[in-house]
Amino acid sequence: MAAQRIEGKPLAAAVKQRVALEVEQLKQRGIRPCLAVILVGEDPASQVYVAGKERDCAQCGMESRLYRLPADITQAALLELLAQLAADREVHGILVQLPLPAQIDEQTVIAAIPPEKDVDGFTPVNLGRMLIGQPCFVPCTPAGCLEMIASTGVSLDGKHAVVVGRSNIVGKPAAVLLLQRNATVTVCHSRTKDLADHCRRADVLVAAVGKAGFITGDMVKPGAVVIDVGINRGADGKLCGDVDFAAASEKASFITPVPGGVGLMTRAMLMENTLRAAKLLHGIE
Ligand code: NDP
């Protein structure tokens, strides 16, 4: 039997609706959550992502401020802007759209975001807190993956989860979150031997590689939950994930589509984090 699709659209809409309701309540107390987005250069994919974030803010009744900076901006100038936004009481969330141009050190810039405004959850403080299970901002993509798994009703307790990819923003935090939900976690990467064998043992398979069709049908355990994080262009020029969707659907119990899956939930999680930042900064909760 073909797998059930875990659709991002209704799940994301429900999250955004909940956020919008709370934003409305905050406005009645004179607080309007505000997300500042910094976009450096003209990367086409980044422009699309940033436009999506602006739309989401508008839908949720939040303010968004977009700071467009030229590709040749110095690191010092970017850090200066971050210092201003850090001090601005009306800005609750700060997001620096990645990737950044080569003259700028990504980790230095990320570390300059105050942890309480770090709605992407990328600062060392938030990632560290997540690792030891303290309250923090969780990176949006892994948070979205976990929500999608939860929506299936499949418990992670004692299950074998395999994450393919170990980036700081997707793979590693996804592995930590799965571990926190009592899954037994294997993390695969470019040096992993017998990767297909690991995948075949996964009750839950999270693919975050960045290669179209990387996960083939024979790598999916019958009945597995498959979460496809990848955003790639296939040979036909169309958007696709890391998983061979048609083949994997024949084996999986649940599977996320691309487009229409994790990407939408990632955006919704950003709205949730920004709402939370606004509440925390105003001492609510
Ligand atoms: P990175 O390029 O930072 O990481 C890719 C990971 O895949 C690395 O850990 C790398 O291993 C591993 N990898 C690459 N090639 C292989 C291989 N042949 N075998 C095994 N492992 C391999 O990417 P991100 O984590 O940032 O993103 C992954 C994908 O998810 C991309 O397609 C990206 O566009 C997408 N994405 C989607 C989001 C969404 O909202 N849906 C949000 C963020 C990303 P190693 O560490 O050894 O190099």
Tab-separated table of C-alpha atoms and ligand atoms in Angstrom:
chain	number	residue	atom	x	y	z
A	1	MET	CA	0.000	0.000	0.000
A	2	ALA	CA	1.294	3.451	-0.856
A	3	ALA	CA	2.482	5.634	2.014
A	4	GLN	CA	0.346	8.389	3.446
A	5	ARG	CA	1.684	11.831	2.616
A	6	ILE	CA	2.486	14.112	5.529
A	7	GLU	CA	1.308	17.360	4.002
A	8	GLY	CA	3.084	20.502	5.184
A	9	LYS	CA	0.322	22.855	4.115
A	10	PRO	CA	-2.419	22.046	6.659
A	11	LEU	CA	0.092	21.486	9.461
A	12	ALA	CA	1.795	24.821	8.782
A	13	ALA	CA	-1.545	26.595	8.436
A	14	ALA	CA	-2.637	25.303	11.854
A	15	VAL	CA	0.582	26.539	13.478
A	16	LYS	CA	0.310	29.943	11.810
A	17	GLN	CA	-3.342	30.262	12.790
A	18	ARG	CA	-2.434	29.581	16.413
A	19	VAL	CA	0.387	32.128	16.217
A	20	ALA	CA	-1.889	34.730	14.614
A	21	LEU	CA	-4.401	34.375	17.453
A	22	GLU	CA	-1.711	34.938	20.059
A	23	VAL	CA	-0.282	37.864	18.103
A	24	GLU	CA	-3.726	39.449	18.189
A	25	GLN	CA	-3.809	39.080	21.970
A	26	LEU	CA	-0.347	40.612	22.285
A	27	LYS	CA	-1.389	43.561	20.144
A	28	GLN	CA	-4.172	44.277	22.592
A	29	ARG	CA	-1.428	44.685	25.189
A	30	GLY	CA	0.456	47.053	22.874
A	31	ILE	CA	3.039	44.512	21.685
A	32	ARG	CA	3.553	43.764	17.991
A	33	PRO	CA	6.006	40.921	17.428
A	34	CYS	CA	8.697	41.984	14.978
A	35	LEU	CA	11.160	39.904	12.993
A	36	ALA	CA	14.253	41.562	11.520
A	37	VAL	CA	15.686	39.725	8.525
A	38	ILE	CA	19.118	40.542	7.157
A	39	LEU	CA	19.756	39.605	3.546
A	40	VAL	CA	23.292	40.045	2.227
A	41	GLY	CA	23.754	39.974	-1.557
A	42	GLU	CA	21.438	38.788	-4.281
A	43	ASP	CA	21.375	35.001	-3.976
A	44	PRO	CA	18.160	34.033	-5.823
A	45	ALA	CA	17.170	31.198	-3.452
A	46	SER	CA	17.744	33.458	-0.428
A	47	GLN	CA	15.541	36.137	-1.980
A	48	VAL	CA	12.729	33.611	-2.383
A	49	TYR	CA	13.107	32.390	1.211
A	50	VAL	CA	13.134	35.930	2.588
A	51	ALA	CA	10.036	36.882	0.600
A	52	GLY	CA	8.293	33.827	2.074
A	53	LYS	CA	9.216	34.909	5.589
A	54	GLU	CA	7.832	38.393	4.982
A	55	ARG	CA	4.554	36.894	3.743
A	56	ASP	CA	4.330	34.615	6.760
A	57	CYS	CA	4.867	37.541	9.141
A	58	ALA	CA	2.104	39.487	7.408
A	59	GLN	CA	-0.245	36.493	7.620
A	60	CYS	CA	0.435	36.137	11.331
A	61	GLY	CA	-0.040	39.854	11.963
A	62	MET	CA	3.628	40.367	12.807
A	63	GLU	CA	5.900	43.136	11.642
A	64	SER	CA	8.864	42.206	9.465
A	65	ARG	CA	11.796	44.430	8.732
A	66	LEU	CA	14.032	43.501	5.847
A	67	TYR	CA	17.600	44.819	5.795
A	68	ARG	CA	19.101	44.368	2.334
A	69	LEU	CA	22.876	44.705	2.367
A	70	PRO	CA	25.238	44.661	-0.621
A	71	ALA	CA	27.265	41.496	-1.290
A	72	ASP	CA	30.529	43.375	-0.622
A	73	ILE	CA	29.514	44.589	2.847
A	74	THR	CA	32.237	44.222	5.470
A	75	GLN	CA	31.851	41.947	8.439
A	76	ALA	CA	32.307	44.952	10.733
A	77	ALA	CA	29.355	46.760	9.120
A	78	LEU	CA	27.164	43.667	9.447
A	79	LEU	CA	28.138	43.288	13.102
A	80	GLU	CA	27.318	46.969	13.649
A	81	LEU	CA	23.800	46.442	12.267
A	82	LEU	CA	23.382	43.380	14.476
A	83	ALA	CA	24.403	45.422	17.526
A	84	GLN	CA	21.737	48.012	16.666
A	85	LEU	CA	19.053	45.364	16.245
A	86	ALA	CA	20.153	43.651	19.440
A	87	ALA	CA	19.563	46.899	21.335
A	88	ASP	CA	16.264	47.736	19.606
A	89	ARG	CA	13.434	46.954	22.045
A	90	GLU	CA	10.927	46.804	19.187
A	91	VAL	CA	12.767	43.989	17.420
A	92	HIS	CA	12.056	40.582	18.940
A	93	GLY	CA	13.608	38.190	16.460
A	94	ILE	CA	16.760	38.543	14.347
A	95	LEU	CA	17.550	36.285	11.427
A	96	VAL	CA	20.578	36.455	9.147
A	97	GLN	CA	19.775	34.682	5.899
A	98	LEU	CA	22.493	32.164	5.035
A	99	PRO	CA	24.715	31.635	3.132
A	100	LEU	CA	26.865	34.745	3.601
A	101	PRO	CA	29.537	35.973	1.164
A	102	ALA	CA	33.069	34.628	1.570
A	103	GLN	CA	34.520	37.726	3.296
A	104	ILE	CA	32.180	37.197	6.244
A	105	ASP	CA	32.652	34.516	8.874
A	106	GLU	CA	29.269	32.888	9.380
A	107	GLN	CA	29.924	31.660	12.911
A	108	THR	CA	31.140	35.091	14.091
A	109	VAL	CA	27.975	36.687	12.747
A	110	ILE	CA	25.662	34.049	14.207
A	111	ALA	CA	27.331	34.366	17.602
A	112	ALA	CA	26.615	38.124	17.524
A	113	ILE	CA	22.855	37.513	17.608
A	114	PRO	CA	21.603	37.751	21.189
A	115	PRO	CA	20.352	34.268	22.189
A	116	GLU	CA	16.995	35.728	23.284
A	117	LYS	CA	16.419	37.087	19.742
A	118	ASP	CA	17.927	34.079	17.951
A	119	VAL	CA	14.711	32.768	16.409
A	120	ASP	CA	16.649	30.510	14.012
A	121	GLY	CA	18.183	28.761	17.022
A	122	PHE	CA	21.639	28.806	15.426
A	123	THR	CA	23.687	30.534	18.140
A	124	PRO	CA	26.076	28.422	20.213
A	125	VAL	CA	24.041	29.276	23.313
A	126	ASN	CA	20.751	27.974	21.913
A	127	LEU	CA	22.334	24.897	20.329
A	128	GLY	CA	24.114	24.163	23.607
A	129	ARG	CA	20.930	24.573	25.609
A	130	MET	CA	19.117	22.266	23.227
A	131	LEU	CA	21.834	19.643	23.670
A	132	ILE	CA	21.385	19.607	27.450
A	133	GLY	CA	17.591	19.845	27.283
A	134	GLN	CA	17.189	23.411	28.583
A	135	PRO	CA	14.586	25.892	27.290
A	136	CYS	CA	15.879	27.375	24.046
A	137	PHE	CA	15.001	28.314	20.513
A	138	VAL	CA	15.113	25.111	18.490
A	139	PRO	CA	16.236	25.417	14.834
A	140	CYS	CA	13.133	25.664	12.673
A	141	THR	CA	13.759	22.841	10.194
A	142	PRO	CA	14.430	20.074	12.731
A	143	ALA	CA	11.580	21.413	14.874
A	144	GLY	CA	9.313	21.155	11.830
A	145	CYS	CA	10.494	17.596	11.143
A	146	LEU	CA	9.581	16.561	14.682
A	147	GLU	CA	6.131	18.151	14.373
A	148	MET	CA	5.571	16.246	11.150
A	149	ILE	CA	6.561	12.969	12.768
A	150	ALA	CA	4.299	13.745	15.737
A	151	SER	CA	1.398	14.381	13.345
A	152	THR	CA	1.525	10.739	12.210
A	153	GLY	CA	0.797	9.513	15.720
A	154	VAL	CA	3.828	7.203	15.466
A	155	SER	CA	5.726	7.184	18.751
A	156	LEU	CA	9.502	7.662	18.607
A	157	ASP	CA	10.033	5.846	21.877
A	158	GLY	CA	12.557	3.055	21.349
A	159	LYS	CA	12.450	3.427	17.562
A	160	HIS	CA	15.534	3.482	15.384
A	161	ALA	CA	15.887	6.881	13.726
A	162	VAL	CA	18.488	7.449	11.029
A	163	VAL	CA	19.460	10.980	10.066
A	164	VAL	CA	21.418	11.367	6.846
A	165	GLY	CA	23.356	14.642	7.066
A	166	ARG	CA	25.166	16.248	9.999
A	167	SER	CA	24.980	19.982	9.367
A	168	ASN	CA	24.734	22.289	12.377
A	169	ILE	CA	21.365	23.606	11.235
A	170	VAL	CA	19.572	20.403	10.230
A	171	GLY	CA	21.243	17.031	10.750
A	172	LYS	CA	22.826	17.476	14.190
A	173	PRO	CA	19.881	19.244	15.849
A	174	ALA	CA	17.449	16.740	14.283
A	175	ALA	CA	19.481	13.919	15.829
A	176	VAL	CA	19.405	15.619	19.256
A	177	LEU	CA	15.639	16.145	19.116
A	178	LEU	CA	15.016	12.533	18.099
A	179	LEU	CA	17.246	11.375	20.942
A	180	GLN	CA	15.289	13.536	23.376
A	181	ARG	CA	12.152	11.728	22.260
A	182	ASN	CA	13.796	8.424	23.153
A	183	ALA	CA	14.650	7.246	19.650
A	184	THR	CA	17.892	5.335	19.132
A	185	VAL	CA	19.690	7.569	16.670
A	186	THR	CA	22.208	6.881	13.928
A	187	VAL	CA	23.713	9.862	12.099
A	188	CYS	CA	25.117	9.227	8.620
A	189	HIS	CA	27.340	11.528	6.568
A	190	SER	CA	29.705	11.520	3.606
A	191	ARG	CA	32.214	9.232	5.367
A	192	THR	CA	29.641	6.675	6.533
A	193	LYS	CA	30.293	3.151	5.346
A	194	ASP	CA	27.358	1.013	4.225
A	195	LEU	CA	24.976	3.972	4.388
A	196	ALA	CA	22.204	2.086	2.609
A	197	ASP	CA	22.301	-0.651	5.278
A	198	HIS	CA	21.882	1.933	8.038
A	199	CYS	CA	18.949	3.484	6.206
A	200	ARG	CA	17.290	0.106	5.714
A	201	ARG	CA	17.202	-0.327	9.489
A	202	ALA	CA	15.441	3.022	10.064
A	203	ASP	CA	11.941	3.124	11.520
A	204	VAL	CA	12.225	6.877	10.975
A	205	LEU	CA	14.448	8.158	8.188
A	206	VAL	CA	15.361	11.847	7.970
A	207	ALA	CA	17.164	12.835	4.763
A	208	ALA	CA	19.087	16.125	4.863
A	209	VAL	CA	21.779	15.671	2.264
A	210	GLY	CA	21.082	18.097	-0.554
A	211	LYS	CA	21.232	15.557	-3.385
A	212	ALA	CA	18.247	14.763	-5.575
A	213	GLY	CA	17.126	11.138	-5.419
A	214	PHE	CA	19.859	10.204	-2.927
A	215	ILE	CA	17.559	7.932	-0.914
A	216	THR	CA	16.338	5.217	-3.236
A	217	GLY	CA	13.376	2.913	-2.639
A	218	ASP	CA	15.577	-0.042	-1.638
A	219	MET	CA	17.027	2.049	1.236
A	220	VAL	CA	13.631	2.398	2.910
A	221	LYS	CA	12.475	-0.125	5.515
A	222	PRO	CA	8.892	-1.302	4.947
A	223	GLY	CA	6.589	0.806	7.137
A	224	ALA	CA	9.180	3.521	7.850
A	225	VAL	CA	8.321	7.182	8.385
A	226	VAL	CA	10.336	9.167	5.824
A	227	ILE	CA	11.059	12.858	6.315
A	228	ASP	CA	12.624	14.537	3.303
A	229	VAL	CA	14.390	17.808	4.163
A	230	GLY	CA	16.250	18.226	0.881
A	231	ILE	CA	15.464	21.013	-1.540
A	232	ASN	CA	17.046	20.315	-4.894
A	233	ARG	CA	16.458	20.850	-8.586
A	234	GLY	CA	15.982	17.587	-10.416
A	235	ALA	CA	17.268	16.880	-13.917
A	236	ASP	CA	13.883	18.123	-15.196
A	237	GLY	CA	14.448	21.497	-13.472
A	238	LYS	CA	11.672	20.860	-10.955
A	239	LEU	CA	12.026	21.130	-7.178
A	240	CYS	CA	12.584	17.810	-5.489
A	241	GLY	CA	13.863	16.361	-2.251
A	242	ASP	CA	16.623	13.916	-1.363
A	243	VAL	CA	14.274	10.944	-1.530
A	244	ASP	CA	13.043	9.131	-4.623
A	245	PHE	CA	9.468	9.903	-3.664
A	246	ALA	CA	7.651	7.437	-5.924
A	247	ALA	CA	9.827	4.463	-5.001
A	248	ALA	CA	9.981	5.323	-1.287
A	249	SER	CA	6.190	5.736	-1.186
A	250	GLU	CA	5.842	2.072	-2.087
A	251	LYS	CA	7.691	1.087	1.097
A	252	ALA	CA	7.074	3.797	3.699
A	253	SER	CA	4.041	4.172	5.965
A	254	PHE	CA	4.285	7.979	5.937
A	255	ILE	CA	6.350	10.300	3.755
A	256	THR	CA	6.745	14.064	3.330
A	257	PRO	CA	6.498	15.469	-0.198
A	258	VAL	CA	8.852	18.066	-1.718
A	259	PRO	CA	7.664	20.700	-2.345
A	260	GLY	CA	4.815	20.969	0.141
A	261	GLY	CA	6.495	19.276	3.090
A	262	VAL	CA	9.250	20.225	5.530
A	263	GLY	CA	9.869	23.627	3.923
A	264	LEU	CA	6.407	24.874	4.854
A	265	MET	CA	6.735	23.627	8.410
A	266	THR	CA	10.145	25.285	8.719
A	267	ARG	CA	8.543	28.633	7.926
A	268	ALA	CA	5.726	28.040	10.399
A	269	MET	CA	8.210	27.167	13.148
A	270	LEU	CA	9.969	30.479	12.540
A	271	MET	CA	6.710	32.283	13.241
A	272	GLU	CA	6.258	30.289	16.429
A	273	ASN	CA	9.793	31.108	17.572
A	274	THR	CA	9.318	34.817	16.822
A	275	LEU	CA	6.089	34.904	18.802
A	276	ARG	CA	7.864	33.208	21.693
A	277	ALA	CA	10.756	35.676	21.514
A	278	ALA	CA	8.313	38.593	21.722
A	279	LYS	CA	6.579	37.055	24.725
A	280	LEU	CA	9.842	36.299	26.517
A	281	LEU	CA	11.253	39.771	25.875
A	282	HIS	CA	8.114	41.275	27.385
A	283	GLY	CA	8.159	38.928	30.352
A	284	ILE	CA	5.049	37.020	29.284
A	285	GLU	CA	5.035	33.264	30.155
B	1	NDP	P1	24.797	20.761	4.183
B	1	NDP	O1	25.393	20.800	2.829
B	1	NDP	O2	25.287	21.695	5.237
B	1	NDP	O3	24.947	19.262	4.771
B	1	NDP	C1	24.734	18.161	3.964
B	1	NDP	C2	25.055	16.921	4.742
B	1	NDP	O4	24.896	15.811	3.878
B	1	NDP	C3	26.482	16.876	5.272
B	1	NDP	O5	26.505	16.446	6.603
B	1	NDP	C4	27.181	15.884	4.358
B	1	NDP	O6	28.174	15.093	4.978
B	1	NDP	C5	26.031	14.987	3.944
B	1	NDP	N1	26.322	14.375	2.657
B	1	NDP	C6	26.629	15.008	1.502
B	1	NDP	N2	26.879	14.093	0.540
B	1	NDP	C7	26.731	12.888	1.105
B	1	NDP	C8	26.861	11.560	0.648
B	1	NDP	N3	27.208	11.299	-0.628
B	1	NDP	N4	26.646	10.560	1.514
B	1	NDP	C9	26.301	10.795	2.789
B	1	NDP	N5	26.156	12.037	3.295
B	1	NDP	C10	26.378	13.051	2.459
B	1	NDP	O7	23.249	20.912	3.972
B	1	NDP	P2	22.052	21.333	4.971
B	1	NDP	O8	22.015	20.432	6.135
B	1	NDP	O9	22.072	22.779	5.191
B	1	NDP	O10	20.810	21.044	4.012
B	1	NDP	C11	20.537	19.741	3.514
B	1	NDP	C12	19.428	19.831	2.498
B	1	NDP	O11	18.268	20.336	3.135
B	1	NDP	C13	19.674	20.786	1.329
B	1	NDP	O12	19.019	20.272	0.188
B	1	NDP	C14	19.002	22.076	1.766
B	1	NDP	O13	18.608	22.857	0.663
B	1	NDP	C15	17.823	21.520	2.493
B	1	NDP	N6	17.276	22.396	3.502
B	1	NDP	C16	15.925	22.472	3.552
B	1	NDP	C17	15.314	23.243	4.488
B	1	NDP	C18	13.828	23.268	4.519
B	1	NDP	O14	13.252	24.163	5.096
B	1	NDP	N7	13.153	22.260	3.940
B	1	NDP	C19	16.076	24.058	5.444
B	1	NDP	C20	17.505	23.837	5.373
B	1	NDP	C21	18.065	23.039	4.416
B	1	NDP	P3	29.567	15.715	5.528
B	1	NDP	O15	29.213	16.436	6.798
B	1	NDP	O16	30.413	14.516	5.758
B	1	NDP	O17	30.061	16.644	4.469
